[in-house]
PDB file of C-alpha atoms in Angstrom:
ATOM      1  CA  UNK K 934       0.000   0.000   0.000  1.00  0.00           C
ATOM      2  CA  UNK K 935       1.022   3.580  -0.605  1.00  0.00           C
ATOM      3  CA  UNK K 936       0.477   6.613   1.634  1.00  0.00           C
ATOM      4  CA  UNK K 937      -3.083   7.992   1.740  1.00  0.00           C
ATOM      5  CA  UNK K 938      -4.575   4.781   0.363  1.00  0.00           C
ATOM      6  CA  UNK K 939      -7.521   3.271   2.240  1.00  0.00           C
ATOM      7  CA  UNK K 940      -6.989   0.329   4.587  1.00  0.00           C
ATOM      8  CA  UNK K 941      -9.998  -1.503   6.053  1.00  0.00           C
ATOM      9  CA  UNK K 942      -9.663  -3.422   9.325  1.00  0.00           C
ATOM     10  CA  UNK K 943     -12.489  -5.971   9.624  1.00  0.00           C
ATOM     11  CA  UNK K 944     -13.064  -7.010  13.224  1.00  0.00           C
ATOM     12  CA  UNK K 945     -10.938  -4.062  14.370  1.00  0.00           C
ATOM     13  CA  UNK K 946     -11.611  -4.432  18.092  1.00  0.00           C
ATOM     14  CA  UNK K 947     -10.147  -1.395  19.848  1.00  0.00           C
ATOM     15  CA  UNK K 948      -8.102  -0.518  16.763  1.00  0.00           C
ATOM     16  CA  UNK K 949      -4.735  -2.072  17.566  1.00  0.00           C
ATOM     17  CA  UNK K 950      -3.546  -3.734  14.362  1.00  0.00           C
ATOM     18  CA  UNK K 951      -5.326  -1.358  11.989  1.00  0.00           C
ATOM     19  CA  UNK K 952      -4.085   1.794  13.713  1.00  0.00           C
ATOM     20  CA  UNK K 953      -0.532   0.491  13.846  1.00  0.00           C
ATOM     21  CA  UNK K 954      -0.547  -0.519  10.170  1.00  0.00           C
ATOM     22  CA  UNK K 955      -2.196   2.704   9.019  1.00  0.00           C
ATOM     23  CA  UNK K 956       0.495   4.695  10.820  1.00  0.00           C
ATOM     24  CA  UNK K 957       3.299   2.526   9.421  1.00  0.00           C
ATOM     25  CA  UNK K 958       1.915   2.740   5.876  1.00  0.00           C
ATOM     26  CA  UNK K 959       0.683   6.329   5.944  1.00  0.00           C
ATOM     27  CA  UNK K 960      -2.752   4.965   5.063  1.00  0.00           C
ATOM     28  CA  UNK K 961      -6.250   6.126   5.902  1.00  0.00           C
ATOM     29  CA  UNK K 962      -8.176   3.637   8.013  1.00  0.00           C
ATOM     30  CA  UNK K 963     -11.736   2.366   8.265  1.00  0.00           C
ATOM     31  CA  UNK K 964     -12.329  -0.014  11.167  1.00  0.00           C
ATOM     32  CA  UNK K 965     -15.425  -2.201  11.446  1.00  0.00           C
ATOM     33  CA  UNK K 966     -16.543  -4.247  14.450  1.00  0.00           C
ATOM     34  CA  UNK K 967     -19.701  -5.373  16.216  1.00  0.00           C
ATOM     35  CA  UNK K 968     -19.372  -4.081  19.806  1.00  0.00           C
ATOM     36  CA  UNK K 969     -20.075  -0.336  20.024  1.00  0.00           C
ATOM     37  CA  UNK K 970     -17.788  -0.069  23.062  1.00  0.00           C
ATOM     38  CA  UNK K 971     -14.819  -1.437  21.073  1.00  0.00           C
ATOM     39  CA  UNK K 972     -15.550   0.916  18.164  1.00  0.00           C
ATOM     40  CA  UNK K 973     -15.769   3.844  20.582  1.00  0.00           C
ATOM     41  CA  UNK K 974     -12.467   2.920  22.243  1.00  0.00           C
ATOM     42  CA  UNK K 975     -10.777   2.597  18.837  1.00  0.00           C
ATOM     43  CA  UNK K 976     -12.103   6.009  17.837  1.00  0.00           C
ATOM     44  CA  UNK K 977     -10.776   7.573  21.049  1.00  0.00           C
ATOM     45  CA  UNK K 978      -7.326   6.001  20.515  1.00  0.00           C
ATOM     46  CA  UNK K 979      -6.977   7.034  16.857  1.00  0.00           C
ATOM     47  CA  UNK K 980      -5.306  10.388  17.602  1.00  0.00           C
ATOM     48  CA  UNK K 981      -2.406   8.529  19.248  1.00  0.00           C
ATOM     49  CA  UNK K 982      -1.553   6.946  15.887  1.00  0.00           C
ATOM     50  CA  UNK K 983      -2.862   9.130  13.068  1.00  0.00           C
ATOM     51  CA  UNK K 984      -3.612  12.777  12.317  1.00  0.00           C
ATOM     52  CA  UNK K 985      -7.224  13.859  12.773  1.00  0.00           C
ATOM     53  CA  UNK K 986      -9.574  12.636  10.064  1.00  0.00           C
ATOM     54  CA  UNK K 987      -7.386   9.730   8.901  1.00  0.00           C
ATOM     55  CA  UNK K 988      -9.241   7.003  10.844  1.00  0.00           C
ATOM     56  CA  UNK K 989     -12.927   6.236  11.159  1.00  0.00           C
ATOM     57  CA  UNK K 990     -14.578   3.380  13.017  1.00  0.00           C
ATOM     58  CA  UNK K 991     -18.058   1.984  12.451  1.00  0.00           C
ATOM     59  CA  UNK K 992     -20.309  -0.645  13.975  1.00  0.00           C
ATOM     60  CA  UNK K 993     -20.882  -3.399  11.425  1.00  0.00           C
ATOM     61  CA  UNK K 994     -20.306  -7.071  10.782  1.00  0.00           C
ATOM     62  CA  UNK K 995     -17.934  -8.986   8.555  1.00  0.00           C
ATOM     63  CA  UNK K 996     -20.884  -9.730   6.286  1.00  0.00           C
ATOM     64  CA  UNK K 997     -22.364  -6.202   6.351  1.00  0.00           C
ATOM     65  CA  UNK K 998     -19.693  -3.532   6.699  1.00  0.00           C
ATOM     66  CA  UNK K 999     -21.660  -0.614   5.281  1.00  0.00           C
ATOM     67  CA  UNK K1000     -18.660   0.280   3.096  1.00  0.00           C
ATOM     68  CA  UNK K1001     -18.885   1.103  -0.600  1.00  0.00           C
ATOM     69  CA  UNK K1002     -17.991  -1.547  -3.158  1.00  0.00           C
ATOM     70  CA  UNK K1003     -14.410  -1.469  -4.442  1.00  0.00           C
ATOM     71  CA  UNK K1004     -13.501   1.251  -1.943  1.00  0.00           C
ATOM     72  CA  UNK K1005     -10.512  -0.332  -0.137  1.00  0.00           C
ATOM     73  CA  UNK K1006      -6.903  -0.475  -1.303  1.00  0.00           C
ATOM     74  CA  UNK K1007      -6.166  -3.143   1.285  1.00  0.00           C
ATOM     75  CA  UNK K1008      -8.014  -5.170   3.919  1.00  0.00           C
ATOM     76  CA  UNK K1009      -6.894  -6.872   7.100  1.00  0.00           C
ATOM     77  CA  UNK K1010      -8.889  -9.212   9.275  1.00  0.00           C
ATOM     78  CA  UNK K1011      -6.917 -10.287  12.333  1.00  0.00           C
ATOM     79  CA  UNK K1012      -8.305 -13.420  13.996  1.00  0.00           C
ATOM     80  CA  UNK K1013     -11.921 -12.375  13.471  1.00  0.00           C
ATOM     81  CA  UNK K1014     -12.945 -14.108  10.232  1.00  0.00           C
ATOM     82  CA  UNK K1015     -13.721 -17.478  11.794  1.00  0.00           C
ATOM     83  CA  UNK K1016     -16.176 -15.798  14.205  1.00  0.00           C
ATOM     84  CA  UNK K1017     -18.441 -14.511  11.418  1.00  0.00           C
ATOM     85  CA  UNK K1018     -21.952 -15.913  11.968  1.00  0.00           C
ATOM     86  CA  UNK K1019     -22.448 -16.168   8.190  1.00  0.00           C
ATOM     87  CA  UNK K1020     -19.194 -17.279   6.581  1.00  0.00           C
ATOM     88  CA  UNK K1021     -20.520 -16.997   3.040  1.00  0.00           C
ATOM     89  CA  UNK K1022     -21.675 -13.398   3.586  1.00  0.00           C
ATOM     90  CA  UNK K1023     -18.286 -12.539   5.122  1.00  0.00           C
ATOM     91  CA  UNK K1024     -16.482 -14.011   2.081  1.00  0.00           C
ATOM     92  CA  UNK K1025     -18.713 -12.085  -0.307  1.00  0.00           C
ATOM     93  CA  UNK K1026     -18.077  -8.852   1.605  1.00  0.00           C
ATOM     94  CA  UNK K1027     -14.344  -9.600   1.592  1.00  0.00           C
ATOM     95  CA  UNK K1028     -14.527  -9.764  -2.189  1.00  0.00           C
ATOM     96  CA  UNK K1029     -16.856  -6.771  -2.588  1.00  0.00           C
ATOM     97  CA  UNK K1030     -15.034  -4.047  -0.667  1.00  0.00           C
ATOM     98  CA  UNK K1031     -11.460  -4.205  -2.095  1.00  0.00           C
ATOM     99  CA  UNK K1032     -10.698  -2.496  -5.385  1.00  0.00           C
ATOM    100  CA  UNK K1033      -9.819  -4.849  -8.258  1.00  0.00           C
ATOM    101  CA  UNK K1034      -6.245  -6.032  -7.720  1.00  0.00           C
ATOM    102  CA  UNK K1035      -6.270  -5.162  -3.995  1.00  0.00           C
ATOM    103  CA  UNK K1036      -5.202  -7.679  -1.388  1.00  0.00           C
ATOM    104  CA  UNK K1037      -6.612  -8.827   1.919  1.00  0.00           C
ATOM    105  CA  UNK K1038      -4.600 -10.393   4.722  1.00  0.00           C
ATOM    106  CA  UNK K1039      -6.585 -12.730   6.949  1.00  0.00           C
ATOM    107  CA  UNK K1040      -5.226 -14.358  10.067  1.00  0.00           C
ATOM    108  CA  UNK K1041      -7.198 -17.238  11.454  1.00  0.00           C
ATOM    109  CA  UNK K1042      -7.286 -19.076  14.783  1.00  0.00           C
ATOM    110  CA  UNK K1043      -8.626 -22.216  13.131  1.00  0.00           C
ATOM    111  CA  UNK K1044      -7.727 -25.828  13.431  1.00  0.00           C
ATOM    112  CA  UNK K1045      -7.492 -25.897   9.647  1.00  0.00           C
ATOM    113  CA  UNK K1046      -4.890 -24.373   7.329  1.00  0.00           C
ATOM    114  CA  UNK K1047      -5.756 -21.258   5.338  1.00  0.00           C
ATOM    115  CA  UNK K1048      -5.900 -23.237   2.079  1.00  0.00           C
ATOM    116  CA  UNK K1049      -9.030 -25.028   3.304  1.00  0.00           C
ATOM    117  CA  UNK K1050     -10.910 -21.713   3.219  1.00  0.00           C
ATOM    118  CA  UNK K1051     -13.292 -21.372   0.275  1.00  0.00           C
ATOM    119  CA  UNK K1052     -11.732 -18.202  -1.220  1.00  0.00           C
ATOM    120  CA  UNK K1053     -12.250 -19.389  -4.762  1.00  0.00           C
ATOM    121  CA  UNK K1054     -16.010 -19.805  -4.219  1.00  0.00           C
ATOM    122  CA  UNK K1055     -16.387 -16.011  -4.289  1.00  0.00           C
ATOM    123  CA  UNK K1056     -13.703 -15.280  -6.855  1.00  0.00           C
ATOM    124  CA  UNK K1057     -10.770 -14.388  -4.599  1.00  0.00           C
ATOM    125  CA  UNK K1058      -7.321 -15.679  -5.501  1.00  0.00           C
ATOM    126  CA  UNK K1059      -5.157 -17.206  -2.768  1.00  0.00           C
ATOM    127  CA  UNK K1060      -1.665 -15.699  -3.169  1.00  0.00           C
ATOM    128  CA  UNK K1061       0.104 -16.956  -0.056  1.00  0.00           C
ATOM    129  CA  UNK K1062      -0.542 -18.883   3.118  1.00  0.00           C
ATOM    130  CA  UNK K1063       1.401 -19.925   6.156  1.00  0.00           C
ATOM    131  CA  UNK K1064       1.373 -21.021   9.756  1.00  0.00           C
ATOM    132  CA  UNK K1065       1.875 -18.755  12.772  1.00  0.00           C
ATOM    133  CA  UNK K1066       3.575 -21.026  15.350  1.00  0.00           C
ATOM    134  CA  UNK K1067       4.185 -18.221  17.895  1.00  0.00           C
ATOM    135  CA  UNK K1068       0.486 -17.418  18.288  1.00  0.00           C
ATOM    136  CA  UNK K1069      -0.544 -19.978  20.970  1.00  0.00           C
ATOM    137  CA  UNK K1070       2.009 -18.519  23.395  1.00  0.00           C
ATOM    138  CA  UNK K1071       0.805 -14.989  22.652  1.00  0.00           C
ATOM    139  CA  UNK K1072      -2.824 -15.965  23.361  1.00  0.00           C
ATOM    140  CA  UNK K1073      -1.854 -17.730  26.606  1.00  0.00           C
ATOM    141  CA  UNK K1074      -0.153 -14.515  27.787  1.00  0.00           C
ATOM    142  CA  UNK K1075      -3.128 -12.385  26.704  1.00  0.00           C
ATOM    143  CA  UNK K1076      -5.636 -14.661  28.433  1.00  0.00           C
ATOM    144  CA  UNK K1077      -3.558 -14.478  31.637  1.00  0.00           C
ATOM    145  CA  UNK K1078      -3.563 -10.665  31.398  1.00  0.00           C
ATOM    146  CA  UNK K1079      -7.340 -10.631  30.968  1.00  0.00           C
ATOM    147  CA  UNK K1080      -7.744 -12.807  34.055  1.00  0.00           C
ATOM    148  CA  UNK K1081      -5.264 -10.714  36.060  1.00  0.00           C
ATOM    149  CA  UNK K1082      -7.072  -7.479  35.093  1.00  0.00           C
ATOM    150  CA  UNK K1083     -10.663  -8.710  35.085  1.00  0.00           C
ATOM    151  CA  UNK K1084     -11.970  -5.881  37.300  1.00  0.00           C
ATOM    152  CA  UNK K1085     -10.357  -3.234  35.086  1.00  0.00           C
ATOM    153  CA  UNK K1086     -11.819  -4.860  31.955  1.00  0.00           C
ATOM    154  CA  UNK K1087     -15.274  -4.748  33.516  1.00  0.00           C
ATOM    155  CA  UNK K1088     -14.854  -1.060  34.407  1.00  0.00           C
ATOM    156  CA  UNK K1089     -13.564   0.002  30.989  1.00  0.00           C
ATOM    157  CA  UNK K1090     -15.431  -2.305  28.588  1.00  0.00           C
ATOM    158  CA  UNK K1091     -18.596  -2.970  30.539  1.00  0.00           C
ATOM    159  CA  UNK K1092     -19.933  -6.121  32.107  1.00  0.00           C
ATOM    160  CA  UNK K1093     -21.154  -7.871  28.940  1.00  0.00           C
ATOM    161  CA  UNK K1094     -17.985  -7.394  26.850  1.00  0.00           C
ATOM    162  CA  UNK K1095     -15.691  -8.264  29.763  1.00  0.00           C
ATOM    163  CA  UNK K1096     -17.708 -11.412  30.490  1.00  0.00           C
ATOM    164  CA  UNK K1097     -17.376 -12.492  26.836  1.00  0.00           C
ATOM    165  CA  UNK K1098     -13.614 -11.987  26.997  1.00  0.00           C
ATOM    166  CA  UNK K1099     -13.171 -13.804  30.319  1.00  0.00           C
ATOM    167  CA  UNK K1100     -15.400 -16.641  29.084  1.00  0.00           C
ATOM    168  CA  UNK K1101     -13.320 -16.904  25.912  1.00  0.00           C
ATOM    169  CA  UNK K1102     -10.140 -17.057  27.988  1.00  0.00           C
ATOM    170  CA  UNK K1103     -11.520 -19.854  30.152  1.00  0.00           C
ATOM    171  CA  UNK K1104     -12.730 -21.881  27.161  1.00  0.00           C
ATOM    172  CA  UNK K1105      -9.831 -21.366  24.789  1.00  0.00           C
ATOM    173  CA  UNK K1106      -6.708 -21.276  26.959  1.00  0.00           C
ATOM    174  CA  UNK K1107      -6.709 -25.071  27.437  1.00  0.00           C
ATOM    175  CA  UNK K1108      -6.985 -25.580  23.641  1.00  0.00           C
ATOM    176  CA  UNK K1109      -3.881 -23.574  22.709  1.00  0.00           C
ATOM    177  CA  UNK K1110      -1.570 -26.592  22.477  1.00  0.00           C
ATOM    178  CA  UNK K1111      -3.874 -28.172  19.888  1.00  0.00           C
ATOM    179  CA  UNK K1112      -4.754 -25.167  17.725  1.00  0.00           C
ATOM    180  CA  UNK K1113      -3.268 -24.238  14.364  1.00  0.00           C
ATOM    181  CA  UNK K1114      -3.048 -20.578  13.482  1.00  0.00           C
ATOM    182  CA  UNK K1115      -2.781 -19.521   9.874  1.00  0.00           C
ATOM    183  CA  UNK K1116      -2.370 -16.470   7.698  1.00  0.00           C
ATOM    184  CA  UNK K1117      -3.567 -16.045   4.124  1.00  0.00           C
ATOM    185  CA  UNK K1118      -3.191 -13.325   1.541  1.00  0.00           C
ATOM    186  CA  UNK K1119      -5.977 -13.212  -1.018  1.00  0.00           C
ATOM    187  CA  UNK K1120      -6.422 -10.867  -3.937  1.00  0.00           C
ATOM    188  CA  UNK K1121      -9.472  -9.583  -5.737  1.00  0.00           C
ATOM    189  CA  UNK K1122      -8.730 -10.190  -9.426  1.00  0.00           C
ATOM    190  CA  UNK K1123      -7.997  -7.096 -11.503  1.00  0.00           C
TER     191      UNK K1123
END
């Protein structure tokens, strides 16, 4: 990506990966996520990474972003794709929003490699794929931090969001030794 191009972060959470990448690339950023509290926190953090007006965050889903067709120069989706309630709609949206020739990088906390994803069913081309062997250790550390700071999470994010996070940590931490984490780069054909 080149400076001032548009990067979309699907499942942006509180903005972390998208804000960091937009700053590193000089890009403009659109972040999309479901929880309004996460979108609000991302919006409040944006000024720490980018000049005013270079980042916007919206409530939406992976299958219904509210973005214009062919409006993104690049897309990232960090560990959120497999949580889409409607995988087919998420794939179609992933094909719809990038400009022709633009790429999307999708990381996945699945038990299956990226190549098992049905990219070709919606006309996306798989360019590269790989494993992320360091990820289980990172998630174990993050889950421990969530548990250690549970009260703070509840105060900042609210009871419902904090409960979802703590529940995820309890369910998923024991699975980390058995999970495969992948990354895929797909491209919308020119």
